[in-house]
Short mmCIF file of C-alpha atoms and ligand atoms in Angstrom, two decimals:
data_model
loop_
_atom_site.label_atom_id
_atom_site.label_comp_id
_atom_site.label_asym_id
_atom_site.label_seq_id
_atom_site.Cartn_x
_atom_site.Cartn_y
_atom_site.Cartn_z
CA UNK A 1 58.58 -65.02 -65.67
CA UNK A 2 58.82 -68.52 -64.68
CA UNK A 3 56.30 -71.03 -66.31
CA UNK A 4 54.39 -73.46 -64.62
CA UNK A 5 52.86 -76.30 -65.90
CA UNK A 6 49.27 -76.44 -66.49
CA UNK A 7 49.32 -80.14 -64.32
CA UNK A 8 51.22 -78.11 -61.39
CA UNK A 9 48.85 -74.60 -61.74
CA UNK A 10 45.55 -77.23 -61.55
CA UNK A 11 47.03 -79.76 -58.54
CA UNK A 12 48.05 -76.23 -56.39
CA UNK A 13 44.36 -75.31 -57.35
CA UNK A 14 42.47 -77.53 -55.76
CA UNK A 15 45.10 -78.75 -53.38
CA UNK A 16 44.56 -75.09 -51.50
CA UNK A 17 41.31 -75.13 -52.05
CA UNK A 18 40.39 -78.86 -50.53
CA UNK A 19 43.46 -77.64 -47.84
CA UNK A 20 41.21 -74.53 -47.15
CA UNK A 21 38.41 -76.65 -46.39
CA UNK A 22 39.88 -78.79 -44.27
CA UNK A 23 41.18 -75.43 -42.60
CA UNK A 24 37.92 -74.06 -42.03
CA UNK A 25 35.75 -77.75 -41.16
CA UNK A 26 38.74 -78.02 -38.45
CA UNK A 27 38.08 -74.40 -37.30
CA UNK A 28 34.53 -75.24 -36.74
CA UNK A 29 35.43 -78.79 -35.01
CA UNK A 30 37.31 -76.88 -32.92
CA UNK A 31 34.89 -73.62 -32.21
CA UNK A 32 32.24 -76.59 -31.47
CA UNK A 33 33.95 -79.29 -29.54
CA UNK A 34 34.96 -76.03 -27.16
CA UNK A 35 31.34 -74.19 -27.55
CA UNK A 36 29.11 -77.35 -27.31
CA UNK A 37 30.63 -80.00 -26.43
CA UNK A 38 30.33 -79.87 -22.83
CA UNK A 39 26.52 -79.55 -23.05
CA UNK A 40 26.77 -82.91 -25.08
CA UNK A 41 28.11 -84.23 -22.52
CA UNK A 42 26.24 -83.30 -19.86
CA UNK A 43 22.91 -84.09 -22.18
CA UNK A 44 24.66 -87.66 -22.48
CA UNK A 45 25.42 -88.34 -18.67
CA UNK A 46 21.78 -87.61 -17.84
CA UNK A 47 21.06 -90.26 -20.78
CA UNK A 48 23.33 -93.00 -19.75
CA UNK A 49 23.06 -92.21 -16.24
CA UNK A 50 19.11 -93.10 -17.13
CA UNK A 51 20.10 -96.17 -18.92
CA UNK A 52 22.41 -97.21 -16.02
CA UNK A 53 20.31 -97.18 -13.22
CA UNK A 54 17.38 -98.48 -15.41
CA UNK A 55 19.24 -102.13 -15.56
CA UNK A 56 20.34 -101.25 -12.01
CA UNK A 57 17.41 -101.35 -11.00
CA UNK A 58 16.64 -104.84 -12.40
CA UNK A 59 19.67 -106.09 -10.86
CA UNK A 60 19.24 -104.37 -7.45
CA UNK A 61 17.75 -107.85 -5.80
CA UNK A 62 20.43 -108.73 -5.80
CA UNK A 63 22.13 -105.80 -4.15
CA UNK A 64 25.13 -105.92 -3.15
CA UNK A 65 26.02 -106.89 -6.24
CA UNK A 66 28.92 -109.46 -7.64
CA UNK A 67 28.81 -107.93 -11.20
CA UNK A 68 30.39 -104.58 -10.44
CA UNK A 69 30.22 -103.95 -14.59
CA UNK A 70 26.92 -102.39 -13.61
CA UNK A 71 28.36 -99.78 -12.09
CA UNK A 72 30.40 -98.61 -14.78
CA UNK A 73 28.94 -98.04 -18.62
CA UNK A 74 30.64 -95.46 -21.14
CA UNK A 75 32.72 -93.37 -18.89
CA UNK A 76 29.90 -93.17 -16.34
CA UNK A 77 31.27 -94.33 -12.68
CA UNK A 78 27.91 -95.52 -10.61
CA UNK A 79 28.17 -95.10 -6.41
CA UNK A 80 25.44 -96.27 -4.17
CA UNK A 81 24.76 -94.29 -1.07
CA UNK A 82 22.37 -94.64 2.24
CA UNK A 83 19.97 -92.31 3.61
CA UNK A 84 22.39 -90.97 5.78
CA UNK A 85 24.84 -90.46 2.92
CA UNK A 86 27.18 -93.40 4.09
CA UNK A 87 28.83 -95.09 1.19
CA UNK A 88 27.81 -98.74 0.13
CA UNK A 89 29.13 -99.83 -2.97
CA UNK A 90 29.96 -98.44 -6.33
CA UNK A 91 33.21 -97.03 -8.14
CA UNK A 92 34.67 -93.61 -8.51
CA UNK A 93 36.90 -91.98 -11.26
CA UNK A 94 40.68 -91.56 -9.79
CA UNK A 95 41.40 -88.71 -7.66
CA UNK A 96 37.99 -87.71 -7.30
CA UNK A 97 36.94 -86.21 -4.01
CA UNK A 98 35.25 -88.85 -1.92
CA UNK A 99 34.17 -86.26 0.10
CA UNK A 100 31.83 -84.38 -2.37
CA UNK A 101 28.73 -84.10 -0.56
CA UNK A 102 25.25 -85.87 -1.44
CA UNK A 103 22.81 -82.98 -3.65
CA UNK A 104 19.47 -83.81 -5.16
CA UNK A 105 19.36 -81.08 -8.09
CA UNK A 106 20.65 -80.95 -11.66
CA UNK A 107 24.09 -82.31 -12.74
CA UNK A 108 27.53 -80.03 -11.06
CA UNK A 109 30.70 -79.63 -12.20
CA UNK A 110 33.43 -80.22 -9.29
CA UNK A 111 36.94 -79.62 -9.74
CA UNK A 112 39.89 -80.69 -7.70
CA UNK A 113 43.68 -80.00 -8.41
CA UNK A 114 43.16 -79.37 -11.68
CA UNK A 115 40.88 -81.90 -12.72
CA UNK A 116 37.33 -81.91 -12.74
CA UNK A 117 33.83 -84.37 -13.12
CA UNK A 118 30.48 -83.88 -13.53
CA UNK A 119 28.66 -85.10 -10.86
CA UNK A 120 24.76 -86.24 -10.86
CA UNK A 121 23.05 -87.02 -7.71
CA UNK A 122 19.91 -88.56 -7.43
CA UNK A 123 17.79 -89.89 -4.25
CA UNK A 124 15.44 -92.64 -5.14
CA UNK A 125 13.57 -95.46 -3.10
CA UNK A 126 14.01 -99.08 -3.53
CA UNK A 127 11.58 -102.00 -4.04
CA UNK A 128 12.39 -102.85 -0.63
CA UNK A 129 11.31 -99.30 0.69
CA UNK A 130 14.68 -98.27 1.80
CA UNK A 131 15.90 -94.42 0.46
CA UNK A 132 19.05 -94.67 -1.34
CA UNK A 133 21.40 -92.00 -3.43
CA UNK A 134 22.72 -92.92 -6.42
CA UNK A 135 25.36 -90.86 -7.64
CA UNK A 136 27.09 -90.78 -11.52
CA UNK A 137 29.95 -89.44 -12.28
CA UNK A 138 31.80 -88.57 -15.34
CA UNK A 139 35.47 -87.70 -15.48
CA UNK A 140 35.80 -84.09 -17.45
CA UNK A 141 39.41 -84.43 -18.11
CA UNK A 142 38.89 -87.58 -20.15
CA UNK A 143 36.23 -85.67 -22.40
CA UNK A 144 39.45 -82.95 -23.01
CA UNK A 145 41.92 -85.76 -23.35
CA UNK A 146 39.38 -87.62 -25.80
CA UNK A 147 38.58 -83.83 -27.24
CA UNK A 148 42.45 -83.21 -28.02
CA UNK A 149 43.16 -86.70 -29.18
CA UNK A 150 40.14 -86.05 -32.01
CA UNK A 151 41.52 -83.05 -33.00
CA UNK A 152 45.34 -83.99 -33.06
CA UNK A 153 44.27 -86.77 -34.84
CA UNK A 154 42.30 -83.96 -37.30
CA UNK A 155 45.41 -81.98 -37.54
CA UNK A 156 47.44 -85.41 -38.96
CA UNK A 157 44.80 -86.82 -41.13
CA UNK A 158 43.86 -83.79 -42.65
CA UNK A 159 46.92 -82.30 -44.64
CA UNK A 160 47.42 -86.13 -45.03
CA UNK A 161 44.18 -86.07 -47.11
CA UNK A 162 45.71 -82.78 -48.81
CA UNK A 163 48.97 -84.65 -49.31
CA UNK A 164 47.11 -87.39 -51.28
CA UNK A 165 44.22 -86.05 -52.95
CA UNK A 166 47.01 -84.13 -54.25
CA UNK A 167 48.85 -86.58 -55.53
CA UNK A 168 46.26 -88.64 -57.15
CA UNK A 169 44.77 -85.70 -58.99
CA UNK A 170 48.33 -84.78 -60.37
CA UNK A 171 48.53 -88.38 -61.46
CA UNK A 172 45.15 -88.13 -63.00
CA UNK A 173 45.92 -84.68 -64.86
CA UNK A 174 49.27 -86.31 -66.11
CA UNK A 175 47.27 -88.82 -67.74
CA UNK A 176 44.21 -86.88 -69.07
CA UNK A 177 46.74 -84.41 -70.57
CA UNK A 178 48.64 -87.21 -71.99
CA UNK A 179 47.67 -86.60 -75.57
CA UNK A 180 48.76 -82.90 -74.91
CA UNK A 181 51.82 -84.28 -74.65
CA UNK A 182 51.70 -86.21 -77.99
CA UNK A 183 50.46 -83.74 -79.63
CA UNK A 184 53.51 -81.56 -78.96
CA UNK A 185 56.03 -84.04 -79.34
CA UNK A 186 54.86 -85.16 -82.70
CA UNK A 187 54.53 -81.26 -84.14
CA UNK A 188 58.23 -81.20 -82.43
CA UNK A 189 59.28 -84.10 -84.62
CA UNK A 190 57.48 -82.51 -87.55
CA UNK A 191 59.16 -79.38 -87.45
CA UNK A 192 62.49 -80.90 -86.78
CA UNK A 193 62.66 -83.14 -89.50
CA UNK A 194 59.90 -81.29 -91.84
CA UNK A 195 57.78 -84.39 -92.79
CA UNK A 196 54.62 -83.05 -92.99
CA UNK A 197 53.61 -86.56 -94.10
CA UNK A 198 53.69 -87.50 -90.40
CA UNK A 199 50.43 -87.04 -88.30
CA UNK A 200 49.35 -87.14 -84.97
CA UNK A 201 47.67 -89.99 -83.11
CA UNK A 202 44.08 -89.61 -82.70
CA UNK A 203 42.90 -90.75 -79.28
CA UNK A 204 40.31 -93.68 -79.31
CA UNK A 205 37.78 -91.69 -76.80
CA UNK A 206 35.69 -88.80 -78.58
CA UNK A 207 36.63 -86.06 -76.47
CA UNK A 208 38.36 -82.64 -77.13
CA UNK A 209 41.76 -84.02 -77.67
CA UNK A 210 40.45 -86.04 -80.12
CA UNK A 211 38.77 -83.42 -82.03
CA UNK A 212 41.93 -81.57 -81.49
CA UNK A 213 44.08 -84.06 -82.95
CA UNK A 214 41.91 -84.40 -86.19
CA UNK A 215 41.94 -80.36 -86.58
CA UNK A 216 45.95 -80.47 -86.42
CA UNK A 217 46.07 -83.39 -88.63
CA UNK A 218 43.53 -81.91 -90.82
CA UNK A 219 45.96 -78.69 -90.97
CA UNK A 220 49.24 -80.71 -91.22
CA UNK A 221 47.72 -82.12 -94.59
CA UNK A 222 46.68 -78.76 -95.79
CA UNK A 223 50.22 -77.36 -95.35
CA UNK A 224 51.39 -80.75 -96.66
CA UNK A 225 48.92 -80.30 -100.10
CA UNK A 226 50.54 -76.30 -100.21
CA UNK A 227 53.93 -77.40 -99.59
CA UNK A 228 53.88 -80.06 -102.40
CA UNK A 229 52.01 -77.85 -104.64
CA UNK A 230 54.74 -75.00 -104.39
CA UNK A 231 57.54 -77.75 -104.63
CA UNK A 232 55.82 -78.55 -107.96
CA UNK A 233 55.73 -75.24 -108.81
CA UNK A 234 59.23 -74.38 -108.93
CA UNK A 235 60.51 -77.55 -110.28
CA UNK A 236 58.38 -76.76 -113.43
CA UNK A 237 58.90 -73.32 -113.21
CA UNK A 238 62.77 -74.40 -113.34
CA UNK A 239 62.10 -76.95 -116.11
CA UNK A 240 60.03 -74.71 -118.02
CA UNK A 241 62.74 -71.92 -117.68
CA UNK A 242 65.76 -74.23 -118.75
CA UNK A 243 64.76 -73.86 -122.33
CA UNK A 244 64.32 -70.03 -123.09
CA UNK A 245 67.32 -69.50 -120.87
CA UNK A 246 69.82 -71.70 -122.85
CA UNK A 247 68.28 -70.12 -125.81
CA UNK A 248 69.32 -66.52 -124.91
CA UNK A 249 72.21 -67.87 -123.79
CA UNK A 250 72.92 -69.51 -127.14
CA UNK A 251 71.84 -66.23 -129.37
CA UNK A 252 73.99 -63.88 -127.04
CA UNK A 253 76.67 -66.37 -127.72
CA UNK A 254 75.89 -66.01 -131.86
CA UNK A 255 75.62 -62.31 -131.24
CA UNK A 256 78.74 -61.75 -129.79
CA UNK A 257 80.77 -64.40 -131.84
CA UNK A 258 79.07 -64.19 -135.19
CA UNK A 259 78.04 -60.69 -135.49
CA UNK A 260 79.85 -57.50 -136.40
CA UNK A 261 77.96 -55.26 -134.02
CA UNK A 262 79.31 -51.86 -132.62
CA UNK A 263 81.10 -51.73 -129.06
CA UNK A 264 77.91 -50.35 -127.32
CA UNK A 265 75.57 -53.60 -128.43
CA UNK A 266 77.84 -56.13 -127.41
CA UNK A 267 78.42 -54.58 -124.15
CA UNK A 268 74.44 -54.45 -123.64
CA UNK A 269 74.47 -58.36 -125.63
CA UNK A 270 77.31 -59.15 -122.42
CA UNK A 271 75.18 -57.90 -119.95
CA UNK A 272 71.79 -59.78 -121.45
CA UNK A 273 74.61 -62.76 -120.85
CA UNK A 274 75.79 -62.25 -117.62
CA UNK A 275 72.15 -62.49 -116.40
CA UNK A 276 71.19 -65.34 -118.54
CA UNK A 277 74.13 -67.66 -117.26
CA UNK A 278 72.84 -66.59 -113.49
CA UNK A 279 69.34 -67.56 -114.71
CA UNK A 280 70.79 -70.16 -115.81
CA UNK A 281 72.61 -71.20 -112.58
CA UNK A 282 69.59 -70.44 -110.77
CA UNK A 283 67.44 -72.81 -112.44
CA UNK A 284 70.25 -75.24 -112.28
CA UNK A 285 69.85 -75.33 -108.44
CA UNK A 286 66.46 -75.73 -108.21
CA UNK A 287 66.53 -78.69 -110.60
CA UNK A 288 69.15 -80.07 -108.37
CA UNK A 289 66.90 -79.19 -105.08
CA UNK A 290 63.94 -81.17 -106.72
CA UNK A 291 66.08 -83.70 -107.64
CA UNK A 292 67.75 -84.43 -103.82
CA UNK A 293 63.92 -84.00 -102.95
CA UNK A 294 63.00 -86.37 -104.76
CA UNK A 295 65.89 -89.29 -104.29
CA UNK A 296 65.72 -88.42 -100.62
CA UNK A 297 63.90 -91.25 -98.79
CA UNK A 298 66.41 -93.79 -101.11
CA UNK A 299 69.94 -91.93 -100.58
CA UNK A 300 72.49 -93.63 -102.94
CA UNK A 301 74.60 -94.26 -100.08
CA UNK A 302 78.74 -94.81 -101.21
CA UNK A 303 82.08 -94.93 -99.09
CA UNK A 304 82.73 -91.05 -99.10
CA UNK A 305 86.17 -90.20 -98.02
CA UNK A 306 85.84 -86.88 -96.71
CA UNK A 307 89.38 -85.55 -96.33
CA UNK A 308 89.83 -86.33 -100.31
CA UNK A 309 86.72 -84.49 -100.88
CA UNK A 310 87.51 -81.40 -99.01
CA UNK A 311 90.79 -81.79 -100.83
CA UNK A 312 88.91 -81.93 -104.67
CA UNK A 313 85.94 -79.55 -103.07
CA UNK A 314 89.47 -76.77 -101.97
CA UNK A 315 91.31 -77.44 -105.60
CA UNK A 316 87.78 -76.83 -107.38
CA UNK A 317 87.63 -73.32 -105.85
CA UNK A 318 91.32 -72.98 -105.87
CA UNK A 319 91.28 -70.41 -108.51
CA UNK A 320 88.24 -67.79 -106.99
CA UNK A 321 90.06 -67.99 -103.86
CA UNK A 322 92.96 -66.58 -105.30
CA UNK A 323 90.94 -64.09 -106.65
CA UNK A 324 90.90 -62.81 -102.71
CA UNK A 325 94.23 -64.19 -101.99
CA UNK A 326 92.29 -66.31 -99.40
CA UNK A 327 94.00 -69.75 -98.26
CA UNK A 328 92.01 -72.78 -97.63
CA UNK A 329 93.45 -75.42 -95.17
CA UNK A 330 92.21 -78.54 -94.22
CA UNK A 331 92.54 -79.78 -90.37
CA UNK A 332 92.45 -83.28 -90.80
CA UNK A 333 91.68 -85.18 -87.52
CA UNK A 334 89.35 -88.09 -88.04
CA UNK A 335 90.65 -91.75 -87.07
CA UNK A 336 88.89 -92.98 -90.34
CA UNK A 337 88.00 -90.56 -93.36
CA UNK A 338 85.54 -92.27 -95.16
CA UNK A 339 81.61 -92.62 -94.57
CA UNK A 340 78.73 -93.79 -95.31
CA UNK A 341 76.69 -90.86 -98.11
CA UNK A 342 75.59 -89.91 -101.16
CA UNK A 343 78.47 -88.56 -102.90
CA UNK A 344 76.66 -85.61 -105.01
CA UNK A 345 74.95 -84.56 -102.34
CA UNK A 346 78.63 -84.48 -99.62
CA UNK A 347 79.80 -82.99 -102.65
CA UNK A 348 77.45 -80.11 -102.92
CA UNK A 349 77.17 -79.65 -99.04
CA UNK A 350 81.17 -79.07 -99.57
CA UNK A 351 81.22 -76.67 -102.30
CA UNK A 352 78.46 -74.64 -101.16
CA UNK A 353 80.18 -73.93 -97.60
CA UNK A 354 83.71 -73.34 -99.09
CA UNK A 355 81.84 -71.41 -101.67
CA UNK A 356 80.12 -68.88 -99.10
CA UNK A 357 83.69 -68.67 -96.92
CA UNK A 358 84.72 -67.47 -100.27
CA UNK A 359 82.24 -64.93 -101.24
CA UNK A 360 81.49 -63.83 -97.81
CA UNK A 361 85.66 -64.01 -96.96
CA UNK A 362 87.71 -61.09 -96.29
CA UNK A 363 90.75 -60.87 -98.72
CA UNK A 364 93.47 -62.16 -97.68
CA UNK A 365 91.59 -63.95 -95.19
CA UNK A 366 91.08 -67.91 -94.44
CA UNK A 367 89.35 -70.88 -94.58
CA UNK A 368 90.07 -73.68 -92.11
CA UNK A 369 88.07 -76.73 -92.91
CA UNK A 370 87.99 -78.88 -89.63
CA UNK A 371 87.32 -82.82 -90.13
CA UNK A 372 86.86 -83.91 -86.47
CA UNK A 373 86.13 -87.24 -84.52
CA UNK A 374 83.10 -87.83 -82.53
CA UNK A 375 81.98 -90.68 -80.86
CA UNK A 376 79.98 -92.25 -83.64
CA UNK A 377 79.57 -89.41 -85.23
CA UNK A 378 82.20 -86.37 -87.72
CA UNK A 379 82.24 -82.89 -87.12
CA UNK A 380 83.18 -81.04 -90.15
CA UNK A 381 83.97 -76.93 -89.09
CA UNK A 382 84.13 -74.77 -91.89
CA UNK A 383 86.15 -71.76 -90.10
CA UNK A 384 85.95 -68.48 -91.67
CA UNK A 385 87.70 -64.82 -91.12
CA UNK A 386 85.33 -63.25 -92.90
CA UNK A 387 82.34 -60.55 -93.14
CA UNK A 388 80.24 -62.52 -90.20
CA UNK A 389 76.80 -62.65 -89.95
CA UNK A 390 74.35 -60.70 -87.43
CA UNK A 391 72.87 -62.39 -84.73
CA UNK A 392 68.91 -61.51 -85.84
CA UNK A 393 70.15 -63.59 -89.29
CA UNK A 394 71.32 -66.60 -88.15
CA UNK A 395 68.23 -67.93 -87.98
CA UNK A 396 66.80 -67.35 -91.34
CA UNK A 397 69.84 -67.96 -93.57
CA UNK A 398 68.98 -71.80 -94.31
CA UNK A 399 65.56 -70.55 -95.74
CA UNK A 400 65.26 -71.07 -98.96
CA UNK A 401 65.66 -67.78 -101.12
CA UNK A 402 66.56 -65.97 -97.72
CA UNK A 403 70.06 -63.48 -98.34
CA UNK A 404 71.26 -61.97 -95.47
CA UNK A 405 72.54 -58.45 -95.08
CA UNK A 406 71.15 -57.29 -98.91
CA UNK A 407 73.77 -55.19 -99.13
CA UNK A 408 76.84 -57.25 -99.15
CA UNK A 409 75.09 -60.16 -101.49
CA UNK A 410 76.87 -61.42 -104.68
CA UNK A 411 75.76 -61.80 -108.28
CA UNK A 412 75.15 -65.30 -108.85
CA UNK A 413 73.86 -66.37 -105.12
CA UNK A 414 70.61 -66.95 -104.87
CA UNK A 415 69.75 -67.81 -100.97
CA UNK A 416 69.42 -71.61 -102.37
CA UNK A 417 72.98 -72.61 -100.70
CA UNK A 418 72.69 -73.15 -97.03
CA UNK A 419 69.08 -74.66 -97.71
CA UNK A 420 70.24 -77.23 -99.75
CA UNK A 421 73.36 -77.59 -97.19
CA UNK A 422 70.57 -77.78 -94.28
CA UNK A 423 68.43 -80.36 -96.50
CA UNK A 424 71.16 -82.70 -97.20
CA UNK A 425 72.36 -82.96 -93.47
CA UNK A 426 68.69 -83.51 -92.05
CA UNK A 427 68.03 -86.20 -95.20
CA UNK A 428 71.48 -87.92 -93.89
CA UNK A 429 70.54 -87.72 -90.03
CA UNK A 430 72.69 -84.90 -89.30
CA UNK A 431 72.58 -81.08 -87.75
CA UNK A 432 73.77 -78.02 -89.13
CA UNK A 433 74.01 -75.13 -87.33
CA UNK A 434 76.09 -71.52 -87.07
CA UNK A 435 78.36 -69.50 -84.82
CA UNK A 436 78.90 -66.04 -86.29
CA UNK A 437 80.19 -62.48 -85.08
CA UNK A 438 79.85 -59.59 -87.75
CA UNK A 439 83.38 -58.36 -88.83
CA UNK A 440 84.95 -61.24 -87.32
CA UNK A 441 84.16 -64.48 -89.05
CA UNK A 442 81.84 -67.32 -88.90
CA UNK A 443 81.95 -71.12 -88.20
CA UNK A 444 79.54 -73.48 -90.05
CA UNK A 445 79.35 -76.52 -87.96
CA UNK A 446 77.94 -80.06 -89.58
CA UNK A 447 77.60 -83.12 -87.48
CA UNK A 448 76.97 -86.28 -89.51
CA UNK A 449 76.45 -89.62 -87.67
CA UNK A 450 78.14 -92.74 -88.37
CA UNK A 451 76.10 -95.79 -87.50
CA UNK A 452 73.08 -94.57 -89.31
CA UNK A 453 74.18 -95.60 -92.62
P1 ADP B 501 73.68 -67.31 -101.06
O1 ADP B 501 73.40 -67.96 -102.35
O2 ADP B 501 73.15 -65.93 -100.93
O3 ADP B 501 75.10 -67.43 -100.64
P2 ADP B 501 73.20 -69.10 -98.94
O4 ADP B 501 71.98 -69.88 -98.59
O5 ADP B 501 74.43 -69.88 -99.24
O6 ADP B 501 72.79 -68.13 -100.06
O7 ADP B 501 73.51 -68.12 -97.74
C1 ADP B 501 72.47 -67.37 -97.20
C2 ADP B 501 73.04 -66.09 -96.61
O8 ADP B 501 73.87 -66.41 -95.49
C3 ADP B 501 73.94 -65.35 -97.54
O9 ADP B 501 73.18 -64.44 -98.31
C4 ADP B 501 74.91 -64.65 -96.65
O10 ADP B 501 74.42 -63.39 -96.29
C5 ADP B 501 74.97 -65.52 -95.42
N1 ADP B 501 76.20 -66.36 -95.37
C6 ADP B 501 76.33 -67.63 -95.76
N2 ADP B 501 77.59 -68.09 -95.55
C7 ADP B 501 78.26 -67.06 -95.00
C8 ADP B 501 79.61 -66.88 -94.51
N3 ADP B 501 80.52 -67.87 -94.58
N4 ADP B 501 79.94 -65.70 -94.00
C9 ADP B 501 79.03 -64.70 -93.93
N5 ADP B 501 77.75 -64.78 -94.34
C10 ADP B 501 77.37 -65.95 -94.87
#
C-alpha cells in the first residue's frame, strides 16, 4: 500500500473540500445570475431610468441639451421623443431598432438579429406643457457579456484560490509538524548509534509536541537508567564470577595432576574442566565488553596496519584451521595499509570474524579476507564457504547472547562475538553488516572510514 504523508493526506483534505465549495458557490452564481439576474436588471433600469430623468428633468431648460452625458448613466441609453413619436435627441445602444415603436406600459424586451434590449417607455409632460416620450434603453447582450466575463473570471480565480490556499496550508503543516520531524530523526540517530544519552529537543511553545518530546525523553532516560543498570550487572556478575571460576579451574587442575583417582573421576574432573575454562572464556569476554564500553568515548587511537594484522590475526588461528583443512587468504588491495584505531579492539574485530569463518566453515573450505580501497574509507570482506546463515537471522546475530541456528552452535561461543565486532565498528564510525545464503557461505562486510581519526 503506498504511504502518504500526513502533510499530503491533510493539504488534499481541505484542498477538496475548500475546491468543493468553490464548486458549489459557483453552481449557485451560476443557477442565479441565469434565474435572477434578469429581474435585477430590469428592477435596476426602472431605478436608474428614475434617477436619469430625475436630473433630466432639472436640466430640461435647457433642452436641447449640449451635455449629452445626461443621456447616458450606467448602461442606460436616454432618447427624447415628441407627441407624435418623432425623434428629438438622445442616444441609442448599437444596432438597436430605431424603428421600435413608442408604448406607455411596463419595461419590454426586444430582440433583433440576435441581440436584444430592454426597452422602457414613458410619456410625460414638460414644464413648458408640451407631451414628450422618454424612452431608456438597456443593451441585454452587455448584461450576458458582463454575466460571462464574472463567471469566467470565477472559473480562473477560483481553483487559483484552491491552488494557493493549498499551498500555504502545506507550508504551514510542514512547519507545525516540524518537531515531528525532529523527533524522528533524533530516535533515528539514537537507534543508529545507541546513545541513549542523547535526547530530543523540547520545543519552546507548550503544546502537544512539547509534551511529547518530554514523554520520549522521559522514556529515553528510563531505558538509559535500565540499560546502565544491566551493563553493571554483568560486568560484576563477570567480576564476581572470575574468582570461583579460576578456583575450579585450579582444583580440577590439582585433581587431575596431583591425585591418584580412578579413570571414571578424572573423566567427570575433565568434564567439570572443560566447562570451567568456557566459564572462564565467557567471563573473559564480558570483562573485555565492559572494558571497550567503558574506554569507548576516548579510543586509544594507533597507526594499525591492517594487512599485518590480518596476517598475525590468520597465523593465530593457523592451527584450528587446519583442524578443518580450511585455507585462509588474504586479498590485499588497499593503496595504504595502515589506519587510524585502537589496536585491541582491530585486533579482536579480526579474530572474532576469522574465528566464526572457522567454526561456522565447511572443511576443506575457505576464508578470503578482502582489504579493499574506498574513497576515504577500507572495506575489509571476510569471505566464507561455509554453513551460511538464514535470512530471518541475519538480523539478530549482532545481539548480544543471540546464536543462530541452535543446532549447529559450538562449545565455547557464546553469541558475544559479532556484538562486540558490531560495537567496535559503530565506536570507530564504521558499519558492519552481512550477506549470507545457507549452505553456501557468508560475507561479513566492515567499512571503516579514514578521515575520522
Ligand atoms: P558465537 O559466539 O555464537 O559465534 P557470534 O556473535 O560470533 O556468536 O555469532 C552469532 C551467530 O551468528 C552464531 O551463533 C552463528 O550462528 C552465526 N554466525 C556468525 N558468523 C558466521 C559465519 N561466518 N557463518 C555462519 N554463521 C555465522
Amino acid at each position: 500500500m503506498k504511504i502518504h504523508s500526513i502533510k499530503f493526506k491533510i493539504t488534499c483534505w481541505y484542498t477538496g473540500i475548500i475546491t468543493l465549495l468553490f464548486g458549489v458557490i459557483f453552481l449557485c452564481a451560476l443557477w442565479y445570475l441565469g434565474r435572477y439576474s434578469e429581474e435585477a436588471i430590469r428592477e435596476e433600469l426602472r431605478d436608474e431610468t428614475g434617477d436619469l430623468l430625475e436630473s433630466f428633468y432639472e436640466d430640461f431648460p435647457d433642452f436641447p441639451m449640449e451635455n449629452r452625458t445626461l443621456f447616458f448613466d450606467d448602461g442606460v441609453m436616454l432618447s427624447i421623443y415628441g407627441e407624435d413619436s418623432e425623434f428629438m435627441d438622445g442616444i441609442f445602444p448599437e444596432d438597436f431598432p430605431r424603428d421600435t415603436p413608442l408604448m406607455a406600459g411596463d419595461m419590454r424586451k426586444i430582440r433583433r438579429q440576435g441581440k436584444s434590449w430592454f426597452v422602457y417607455d414613458r410619456k410625460t409632460e414638460l414644464s413648458d406643457g408640451r407631451a414628450v416620450w422618454i424612452r431608456s434603453i438597456y443593451s441585454y447582450n452587455s448584461l450576458v457579456t458582463d454575466n460571462l466575463w464574472m463567471l469566467r473570471l470565477m472559473a480562473v480565480i477560483f481553483p487559483l484560490i484552491a491552488v494557493f490556499t493549498g499551498m500555504v496550508g502545506y507550508h504551514m503543516l510542514v512547519k507545525a509538524l516540524r518537531p515531528v520531524l525532529i523527533i524522528t530523526e533524533t530516535a533515528n540517530e539514537i537507534t543508529s548509534s545507541m546513545t541513549l544519552s542523547r535526547r530530543i529537543p523540547v520545543p519552546m511553545n507548550r503544546d502537544e509536541f512539547y509534551e511529547l518530546c518530554r514523554t520520549f525523553n522521559r522514556m529515553l532516560e528510563s531505558l538509559e537508567k535500565n540499560f546502565l543498570r544491566e551493563r553493571q550487572f554483568s560486568s560484576d556478575a563477570a567480576h564476581e564470577l572470575r574468582t570461583p571460576v579460576s578456583v575450579i579451574l585450579s582444583h580440577c587442575e590439582y585433581c587431575l595432576e596431583e591425585l591418584d583417582l580412578p579413570e571414571e573421576a578424572e573423566d567427570e574432573i575433565k568434564v567439570i574442566q572443560k566447562k570451567a575454562l568456557q566459564m572462564s572464556e565467557m567471563v573473559s569476554r564480558l570483562l573485555e565488553i565492559s572494558r571497550s564500553e567503558r574506554k569507548k568515548d576516548r579510543l586509544e587511537k594507533e597507526e594499525v596496519d591492517l594487512v599485518l594484522l590480518a596476517e598475525s590475526v590468520a597465523e593465530e588461528l593457523q592451527e584450528k584451521a587446519e583442524q578443518k583443512e580450511i585455507t585462509i587468504e588474504i586479498d590485499d588491495q588497499l593503496k595504504n595499509p595502515v589506519i587510524l584505531a585502537d589496536m585491541s579492539m582491530m585486533t579482536r574485530l579480526f579474530i572474532n570474524l576469522t574465528d566464526n569463518a572457522i567454526v561456522y566453515g565447511r572443511k576443506r573450505g575457505y576464508l578470503r579476507i578482502h582489504l579493499l580501497e574506498e574513497e576515504g574509507k577500507v572495506r575489509i570482506l571476510f569471505e566464507d564457504n561455509g554453513i551460511g546463515i538464514p535470512p530471518e537471522e541475519q538480523e539478530h546475530i549482532w545481539d548480544r547472547f543471540y546464536q543462530a541456528d541452535a543446532g549447529h552452535t559450538r562449545d565455547g561461543n557464546f553469541g558475544l562475538g559479532l556484538f562486540m565486532v558490531r560495537q567496535i565498528v559503530e565506536w570507530h564510525n564504521g558499519t558492519a553488516s552481512v550477506e549470507s545464503r545457507p549452505g553456501r557461505g557468508s560475507i561479513f562486510t566492515v567499512i571503516l572510514p579514514r578521515e575520522n581519526f
